[in-house]
CSV table of C-alpha atoms in Angstrom, one decimal:
chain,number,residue,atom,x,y,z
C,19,UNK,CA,0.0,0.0,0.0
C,20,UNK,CA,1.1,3.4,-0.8
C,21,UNK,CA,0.8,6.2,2.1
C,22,UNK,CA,-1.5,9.2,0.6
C,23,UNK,CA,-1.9,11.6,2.8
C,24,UNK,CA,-5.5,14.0,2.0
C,25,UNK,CA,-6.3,17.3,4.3
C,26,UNK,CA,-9.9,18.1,4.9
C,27,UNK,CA,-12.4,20.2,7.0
C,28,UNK,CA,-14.9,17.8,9.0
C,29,UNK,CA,-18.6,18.7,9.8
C,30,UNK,CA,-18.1,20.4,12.5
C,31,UNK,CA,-15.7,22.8,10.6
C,32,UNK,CA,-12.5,21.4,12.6
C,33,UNK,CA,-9.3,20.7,10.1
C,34,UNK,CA,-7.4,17.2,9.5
C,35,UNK,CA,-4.8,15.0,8.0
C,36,UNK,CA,-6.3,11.3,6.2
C,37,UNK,CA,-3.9,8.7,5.8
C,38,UNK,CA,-5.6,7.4,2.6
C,39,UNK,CA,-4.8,4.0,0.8
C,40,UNK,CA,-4.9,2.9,-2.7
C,41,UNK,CA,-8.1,1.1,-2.3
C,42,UNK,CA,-9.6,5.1,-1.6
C,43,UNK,CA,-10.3,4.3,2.3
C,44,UNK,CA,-8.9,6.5,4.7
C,45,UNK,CA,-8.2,7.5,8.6
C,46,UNK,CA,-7.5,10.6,10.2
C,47,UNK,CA,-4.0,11.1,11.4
C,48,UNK,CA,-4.4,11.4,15.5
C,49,UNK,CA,-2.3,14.5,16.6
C,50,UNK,CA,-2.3,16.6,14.0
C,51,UNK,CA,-4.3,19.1,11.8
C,52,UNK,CA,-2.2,20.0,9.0
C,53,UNK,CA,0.1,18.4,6.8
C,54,UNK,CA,2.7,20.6,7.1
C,55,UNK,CA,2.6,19.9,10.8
C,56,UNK,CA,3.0,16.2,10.2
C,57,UNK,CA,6.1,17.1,7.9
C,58,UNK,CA,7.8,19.1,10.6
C,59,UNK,CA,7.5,16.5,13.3
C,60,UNK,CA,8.6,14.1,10.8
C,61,UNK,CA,11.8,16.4,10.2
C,62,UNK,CA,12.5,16.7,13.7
C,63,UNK,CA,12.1,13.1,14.8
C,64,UNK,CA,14.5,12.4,11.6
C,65,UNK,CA,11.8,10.3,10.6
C,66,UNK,CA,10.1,9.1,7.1
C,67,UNK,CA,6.2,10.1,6.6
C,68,UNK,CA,4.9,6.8,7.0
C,69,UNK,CA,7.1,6.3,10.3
C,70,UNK,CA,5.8,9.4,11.7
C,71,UNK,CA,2.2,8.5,10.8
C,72,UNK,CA,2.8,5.2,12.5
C,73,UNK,CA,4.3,6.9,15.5
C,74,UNK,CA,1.1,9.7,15.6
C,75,UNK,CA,-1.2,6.8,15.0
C,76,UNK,CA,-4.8,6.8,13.0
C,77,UNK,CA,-8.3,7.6,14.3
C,78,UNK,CA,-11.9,7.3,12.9
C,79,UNK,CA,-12.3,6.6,9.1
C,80,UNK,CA,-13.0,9.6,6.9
C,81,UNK,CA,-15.2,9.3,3.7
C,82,UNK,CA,-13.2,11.3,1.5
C,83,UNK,CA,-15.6,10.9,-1.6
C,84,UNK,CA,-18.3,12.8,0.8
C,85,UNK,CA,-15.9,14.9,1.8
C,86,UNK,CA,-15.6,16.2,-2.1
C,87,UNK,CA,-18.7,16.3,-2.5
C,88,UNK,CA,-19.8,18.7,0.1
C,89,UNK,CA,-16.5,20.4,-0.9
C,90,UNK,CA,-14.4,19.9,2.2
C,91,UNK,CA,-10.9,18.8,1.1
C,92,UNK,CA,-8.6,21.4,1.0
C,93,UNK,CA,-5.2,21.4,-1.0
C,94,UNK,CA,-3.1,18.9,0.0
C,95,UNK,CA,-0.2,21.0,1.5
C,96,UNK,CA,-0.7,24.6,2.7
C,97,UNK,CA,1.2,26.8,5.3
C,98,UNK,CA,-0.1,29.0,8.4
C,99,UNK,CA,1.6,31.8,6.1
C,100,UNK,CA,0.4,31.9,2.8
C,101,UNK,CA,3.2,34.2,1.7
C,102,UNK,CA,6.4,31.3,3.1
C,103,UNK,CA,4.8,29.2,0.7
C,104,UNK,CA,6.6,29.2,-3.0
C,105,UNK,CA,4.8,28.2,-6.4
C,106,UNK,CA,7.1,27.2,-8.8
C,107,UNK,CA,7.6,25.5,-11.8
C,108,UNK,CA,9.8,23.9,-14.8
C,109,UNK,CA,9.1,23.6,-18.2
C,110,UNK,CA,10.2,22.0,-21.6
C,111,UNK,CA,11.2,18.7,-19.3
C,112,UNK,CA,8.7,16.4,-21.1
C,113,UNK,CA,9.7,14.3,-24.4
C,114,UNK,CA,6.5,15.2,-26.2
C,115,UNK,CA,6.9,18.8,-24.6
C,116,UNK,CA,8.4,20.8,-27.1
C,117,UNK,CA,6.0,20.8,-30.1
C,118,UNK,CA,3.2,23.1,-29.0
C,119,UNK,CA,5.5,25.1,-27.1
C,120,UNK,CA,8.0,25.2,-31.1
C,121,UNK,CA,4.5,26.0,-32.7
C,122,UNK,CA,3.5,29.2,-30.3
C,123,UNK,CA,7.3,30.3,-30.4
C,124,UNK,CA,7.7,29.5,-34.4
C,125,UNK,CA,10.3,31.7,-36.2
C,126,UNK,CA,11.3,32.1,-39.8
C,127,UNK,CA,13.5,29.0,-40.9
C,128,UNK,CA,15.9,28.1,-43.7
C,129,UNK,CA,16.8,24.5,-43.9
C,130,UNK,CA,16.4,23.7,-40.4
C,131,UNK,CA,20.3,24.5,-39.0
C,132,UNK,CA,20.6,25.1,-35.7
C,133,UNK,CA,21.0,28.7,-35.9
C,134,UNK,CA,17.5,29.0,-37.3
C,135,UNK,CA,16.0,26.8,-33.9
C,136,UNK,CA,13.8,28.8,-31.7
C,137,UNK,CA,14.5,29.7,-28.1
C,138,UNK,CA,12.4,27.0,-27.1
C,139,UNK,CA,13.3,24.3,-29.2
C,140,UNK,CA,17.3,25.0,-27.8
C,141,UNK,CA,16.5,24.4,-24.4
C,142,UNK,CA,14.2,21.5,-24.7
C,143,UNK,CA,17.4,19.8,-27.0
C,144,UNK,CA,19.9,20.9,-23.8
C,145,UNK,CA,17.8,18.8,-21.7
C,146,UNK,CA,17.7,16.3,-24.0
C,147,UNK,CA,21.8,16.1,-24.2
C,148,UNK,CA,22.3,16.7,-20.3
C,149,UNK,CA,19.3,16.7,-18.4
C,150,UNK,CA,19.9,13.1,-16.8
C,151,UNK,CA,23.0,13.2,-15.9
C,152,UNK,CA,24.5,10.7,-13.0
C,153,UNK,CA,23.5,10.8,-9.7
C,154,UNK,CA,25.0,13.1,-7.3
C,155,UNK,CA,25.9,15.2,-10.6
C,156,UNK,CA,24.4,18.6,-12.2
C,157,UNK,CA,23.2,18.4,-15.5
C,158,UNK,CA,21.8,20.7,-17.8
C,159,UNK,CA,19.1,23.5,-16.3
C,160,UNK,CA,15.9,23.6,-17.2
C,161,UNK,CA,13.2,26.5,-17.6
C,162,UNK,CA,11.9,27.6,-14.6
C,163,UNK,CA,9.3,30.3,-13.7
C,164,UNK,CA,7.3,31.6,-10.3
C,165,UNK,CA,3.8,31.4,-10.3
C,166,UNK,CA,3.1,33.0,-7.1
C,167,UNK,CA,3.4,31.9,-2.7
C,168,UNK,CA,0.2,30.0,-0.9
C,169,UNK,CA,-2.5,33.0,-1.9
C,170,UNK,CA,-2.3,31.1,-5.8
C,171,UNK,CA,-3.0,27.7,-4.7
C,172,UNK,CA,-6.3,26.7,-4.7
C,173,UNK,CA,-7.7,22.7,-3.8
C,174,UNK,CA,-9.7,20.1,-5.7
C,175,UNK,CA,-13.1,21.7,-6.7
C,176,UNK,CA,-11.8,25.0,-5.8
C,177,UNK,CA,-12.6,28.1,-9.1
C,178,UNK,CA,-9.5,28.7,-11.1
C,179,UNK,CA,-10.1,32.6,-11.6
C,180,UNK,CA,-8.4,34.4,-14.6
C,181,UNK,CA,-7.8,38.0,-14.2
C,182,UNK,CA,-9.7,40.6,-16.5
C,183,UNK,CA,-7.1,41.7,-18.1
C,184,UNK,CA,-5.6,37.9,-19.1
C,185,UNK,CA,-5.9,37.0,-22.9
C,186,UNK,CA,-6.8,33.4,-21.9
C,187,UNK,CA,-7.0,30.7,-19.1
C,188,UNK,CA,-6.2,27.1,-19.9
C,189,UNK,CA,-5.0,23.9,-17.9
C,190,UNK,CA,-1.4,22.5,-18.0
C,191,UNK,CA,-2.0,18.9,-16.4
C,192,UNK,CA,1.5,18.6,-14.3
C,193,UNK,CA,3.2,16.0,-11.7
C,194,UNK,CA,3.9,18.5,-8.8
C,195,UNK,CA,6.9,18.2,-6.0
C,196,UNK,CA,5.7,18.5,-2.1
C,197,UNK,CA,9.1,19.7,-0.1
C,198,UNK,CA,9.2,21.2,3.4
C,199,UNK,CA,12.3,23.3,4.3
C,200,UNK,CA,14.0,22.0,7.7
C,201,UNK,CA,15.7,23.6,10.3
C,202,UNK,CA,18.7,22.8,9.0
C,203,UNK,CA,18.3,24.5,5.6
C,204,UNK,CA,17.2,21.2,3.7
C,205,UNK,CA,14.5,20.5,1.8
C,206,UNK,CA,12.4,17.6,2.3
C,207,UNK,CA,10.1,15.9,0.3
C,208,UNK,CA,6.7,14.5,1.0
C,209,UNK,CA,5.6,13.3,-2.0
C,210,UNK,CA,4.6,14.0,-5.2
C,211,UNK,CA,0.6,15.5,-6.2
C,212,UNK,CA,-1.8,16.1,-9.0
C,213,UNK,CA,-1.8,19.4,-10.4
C,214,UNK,CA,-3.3,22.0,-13.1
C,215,UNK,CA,-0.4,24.3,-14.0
C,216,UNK,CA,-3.2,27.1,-15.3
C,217,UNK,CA,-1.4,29.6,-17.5
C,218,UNK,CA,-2.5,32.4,-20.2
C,219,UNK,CA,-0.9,30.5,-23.3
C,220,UNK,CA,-2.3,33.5,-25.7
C,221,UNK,CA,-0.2,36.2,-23.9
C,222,UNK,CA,3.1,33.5,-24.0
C,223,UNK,CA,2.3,33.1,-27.5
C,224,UNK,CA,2.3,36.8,-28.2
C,225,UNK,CA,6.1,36.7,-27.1
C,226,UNK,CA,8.4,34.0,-25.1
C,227,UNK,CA,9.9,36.9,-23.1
C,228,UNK,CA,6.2,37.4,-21.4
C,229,UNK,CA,6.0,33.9,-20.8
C,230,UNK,CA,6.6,35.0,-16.7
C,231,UNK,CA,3.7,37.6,-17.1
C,232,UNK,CA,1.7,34.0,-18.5
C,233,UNK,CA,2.8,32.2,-15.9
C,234,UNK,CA,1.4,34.7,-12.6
C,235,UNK,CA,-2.1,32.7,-12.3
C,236,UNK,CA,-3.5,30.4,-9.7
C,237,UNK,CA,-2.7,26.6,-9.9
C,238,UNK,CA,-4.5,24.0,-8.4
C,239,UNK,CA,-3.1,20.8,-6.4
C,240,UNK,CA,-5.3,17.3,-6.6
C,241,UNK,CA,-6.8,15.8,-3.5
C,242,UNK,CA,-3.9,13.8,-2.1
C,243,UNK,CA,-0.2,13.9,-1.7
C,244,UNK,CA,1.5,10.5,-3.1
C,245,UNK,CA,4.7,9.7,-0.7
C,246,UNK,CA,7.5,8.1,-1.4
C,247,UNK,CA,8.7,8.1,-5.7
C,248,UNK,CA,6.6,8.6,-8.4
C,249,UNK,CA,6.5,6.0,-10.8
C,250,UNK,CA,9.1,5.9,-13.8
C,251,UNK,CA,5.8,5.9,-15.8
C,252,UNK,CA,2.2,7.9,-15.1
C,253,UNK,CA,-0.4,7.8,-17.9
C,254,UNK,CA,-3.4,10.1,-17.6
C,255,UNK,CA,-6.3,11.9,-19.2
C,256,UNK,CA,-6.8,15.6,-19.7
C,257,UNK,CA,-10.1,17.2,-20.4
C,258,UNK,CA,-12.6,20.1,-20.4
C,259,UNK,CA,-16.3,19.6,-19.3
C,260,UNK,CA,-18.6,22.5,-20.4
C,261,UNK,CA,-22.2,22.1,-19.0
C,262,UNK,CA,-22.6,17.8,-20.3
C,263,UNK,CA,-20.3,17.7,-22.9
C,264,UNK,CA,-16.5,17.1,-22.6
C,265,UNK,CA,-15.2,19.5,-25.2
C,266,UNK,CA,-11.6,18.4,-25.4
C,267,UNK,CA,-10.1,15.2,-24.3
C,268,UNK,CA,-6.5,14.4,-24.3
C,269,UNK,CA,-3.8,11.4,-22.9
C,270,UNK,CA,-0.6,12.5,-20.9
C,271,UNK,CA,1.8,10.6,-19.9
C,272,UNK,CA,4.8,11.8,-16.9
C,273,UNK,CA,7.3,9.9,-14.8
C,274,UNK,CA,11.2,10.4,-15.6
C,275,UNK,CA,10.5,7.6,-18.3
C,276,UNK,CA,8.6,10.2,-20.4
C,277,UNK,CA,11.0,13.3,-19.5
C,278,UNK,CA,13.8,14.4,-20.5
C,279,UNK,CA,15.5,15.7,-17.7
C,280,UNK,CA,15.6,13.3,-14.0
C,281,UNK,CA,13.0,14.8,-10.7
C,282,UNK,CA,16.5,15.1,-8.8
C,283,UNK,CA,18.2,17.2,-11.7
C,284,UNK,CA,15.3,19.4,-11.7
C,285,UNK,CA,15.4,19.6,-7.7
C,286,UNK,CA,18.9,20.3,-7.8
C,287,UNK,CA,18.8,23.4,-10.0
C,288,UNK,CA,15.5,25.0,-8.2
C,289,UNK,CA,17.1,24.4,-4.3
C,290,UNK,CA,20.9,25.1,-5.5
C,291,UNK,CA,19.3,29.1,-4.8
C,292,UNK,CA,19.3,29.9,-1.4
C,293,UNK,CA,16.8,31.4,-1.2
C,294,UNK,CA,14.7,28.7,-1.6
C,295,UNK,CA,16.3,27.0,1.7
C,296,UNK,CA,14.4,29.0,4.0
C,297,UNK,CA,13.8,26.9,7.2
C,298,UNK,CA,10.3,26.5,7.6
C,299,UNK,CA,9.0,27.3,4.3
C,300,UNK,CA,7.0,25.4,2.0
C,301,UNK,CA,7.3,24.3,-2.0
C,302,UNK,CA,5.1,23.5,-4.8
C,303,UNK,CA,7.4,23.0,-7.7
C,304,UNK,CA,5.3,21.9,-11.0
C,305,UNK,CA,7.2,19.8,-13.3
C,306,UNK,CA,5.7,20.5,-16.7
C,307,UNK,CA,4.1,18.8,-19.0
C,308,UNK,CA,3.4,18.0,-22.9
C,309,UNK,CA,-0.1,18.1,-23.5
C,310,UNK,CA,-2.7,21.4,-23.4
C,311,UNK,CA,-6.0,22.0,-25.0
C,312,UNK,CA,-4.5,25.7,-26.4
C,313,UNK,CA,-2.1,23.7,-28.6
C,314,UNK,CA,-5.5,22.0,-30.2
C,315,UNK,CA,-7.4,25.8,-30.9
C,316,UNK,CA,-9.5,25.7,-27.8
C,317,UNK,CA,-10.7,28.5,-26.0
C,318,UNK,CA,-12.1,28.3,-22.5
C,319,UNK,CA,-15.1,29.8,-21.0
C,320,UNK,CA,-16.6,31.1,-17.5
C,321,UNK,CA,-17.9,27.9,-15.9
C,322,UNK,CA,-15.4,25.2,-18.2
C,323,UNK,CA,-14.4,22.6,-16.0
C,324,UNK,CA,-10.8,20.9,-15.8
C,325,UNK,CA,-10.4,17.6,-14.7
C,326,UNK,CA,-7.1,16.1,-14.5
C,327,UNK,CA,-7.1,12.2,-14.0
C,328,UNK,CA,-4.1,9.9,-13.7
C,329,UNK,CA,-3.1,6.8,-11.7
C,330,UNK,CA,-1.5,5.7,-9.4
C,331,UNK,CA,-3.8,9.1,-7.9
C,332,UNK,CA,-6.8,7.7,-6.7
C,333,UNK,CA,-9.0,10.7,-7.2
C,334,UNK,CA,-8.8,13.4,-10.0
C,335,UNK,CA,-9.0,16.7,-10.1
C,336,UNK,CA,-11.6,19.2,-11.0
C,337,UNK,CA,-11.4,22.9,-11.2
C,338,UNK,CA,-14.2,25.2,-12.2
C,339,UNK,CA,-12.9,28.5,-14.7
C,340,UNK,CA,-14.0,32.0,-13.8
C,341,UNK,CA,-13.0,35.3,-14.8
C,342,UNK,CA,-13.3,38.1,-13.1
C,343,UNK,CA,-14.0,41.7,-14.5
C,344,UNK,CA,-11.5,44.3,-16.3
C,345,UNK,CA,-10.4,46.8,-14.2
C,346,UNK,CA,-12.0,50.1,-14.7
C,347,UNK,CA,-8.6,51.5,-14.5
C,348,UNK,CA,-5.3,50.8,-14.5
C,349,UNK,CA,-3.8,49.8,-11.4
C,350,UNK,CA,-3.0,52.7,-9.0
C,351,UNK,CA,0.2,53.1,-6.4
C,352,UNK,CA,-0.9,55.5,-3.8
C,353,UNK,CA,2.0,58.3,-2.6
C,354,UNK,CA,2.7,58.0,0.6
């Protein structure tokens, strides 16, 4: 059995942690109320996940597919401080991944040299050469981006809201990293989590250099957090449900099998930054992906909703889109 650990809000409006197992049934973790709490005094005891959750010991049984649908599981991993918690993400790490992204980012070519390649299509081929390199070794860096700290994340069920001012909203269907920073400056991680990397594709189409304006939306993290390694290989199923009819459908597959750079090669070159060794803080790194319904000409709606399924996740993950009004203004800075 696999340890998935699920955090929800009980009828009496009092937080929890599930230990969940693959067959869907779950327990609540006695001792603790968040997962980030469990992490911490897993970090402190110098002890795995599942040791600690055998040490804190399981309660009552929680019916997490009732829990869903009265909208009571939160995100999987959250922190008391919405702003020590980091949203991050790679791209171009996928095998399959650099055909939509070549196609948005197209220039002019001759006969194909490598001085007529786009941006894009260069780093996707330097993680191809030297993204998985030995172990205990730095290979080649990938993309990377910011999406925002704990006030982006939203849960399973939870509305996906595009700004007024963005030029689209669609669903990146992504493998996500869990890590708690220690006390001693390390990052740990807990596991590894469904998640919809939602981006404005049309404004990173209009140029690659605004691909980090693209990038500052909300994501969303699936119900449960799988501990322990992913597997090598993860096959899933994209799509977009407006009112009863699934508009777009779409496989993905993820796992290292299917990427093109290794999960510690990508660790390496977010955590080598300082910065991002914070004791106490929280990451969400998204590891890209190779499938999205903008490559295919869709455009999304108010009220769309993305649902991201894949195994070995038991449940998938739904978001409702919605899209707020234009400002009436520009934004103001008041003088102080």
């Amino acid at each position: 059995m696999t340890l998935r650990l699920i955090q929800f809000v009980d009828a009496h409006g009092t937080r929890g942690v599930a230990a969940a197992e693959d067959d869907g049934s779950a327990k609540v973790i006695v001792g603790v109320t968040t997962t980030y709490e469990l992490a911490k005094a897993a970090i402190a005891a110098k002890r795995s996940i599942a040791d600690q959750v055998a040490q804190q010991g399981l309660g009552e049984a929680v019916d997490i597919a009732l829990a869903l649908s009265e909208g009571r599981v939160l995100a999987p991993i959250d922190h008391p401080d919405p702003a020590h918690l980091h949203l991050t993400g790679t791209g171009l790490t996928h095998l399959g991944s650099a055909e939509g992204r070549d196609k948005m980012h197209a220039k002019a070519k001759d006969a194909g040299g490598e001085e007529n390649l786009t941006d894009s299509m260069r780093m996707f081929l330097m993680g191809v050469k030297g993204g998985k390199p030995a172990s205990g070794t730095a290979g080649a860096q990938p993309e990377w981006f910011y999406k925002g700290n704990g006030y982006a994340l939203v849960g399973p069920g939870a509305e996906l809201v595009s700004p007024g001012f963005a030029e689209d909203g669609g669903e990146e269907p992504e493998m996500a990293g869990i890590y708690v920073i220690g006390e001693d400056a390390q990052p740990y991680r807990i596991g590894f989590a469904l998640a919809n990397e939602f981006s404005d594709h049309v404004t990173e189409k209009q140029n690659y250099l605004w691909l980090a304006h693209s990038k500052l939306r909300p994501a969303s993290l699936g119900v449960e957090i799988l501990t322990g390694d992913l597997p090598s290989h993860v096959e899933g199923t994209s799509k977009i449900v407006r009112g009863n009819e699934v508009i777009w459908e779409k496989p993905f597959i993820s796992g290292e099998d299917n990427m093109s750079h290794t999960f510690e090669n990508l660790e390496h070159h977010h955590f080598k930054y300082e910065l991002f060794r914070v004791p106490g803080d929280v990451h969400v790194h998204c590891f890209g992906t190779a499938t999205a319904s903008f490559a295919d000409g869709v455009k999304t709606q108010t009220g769309d909703v993305f649902e991201i399924d894949a195994r070995p996740f038991v449940h998938p993950l739904r978001n409702p889109l919605k899209t707020t009004e234009p400002l009436a203004s520009t934004a103001k800075v008041m003088r102080l």
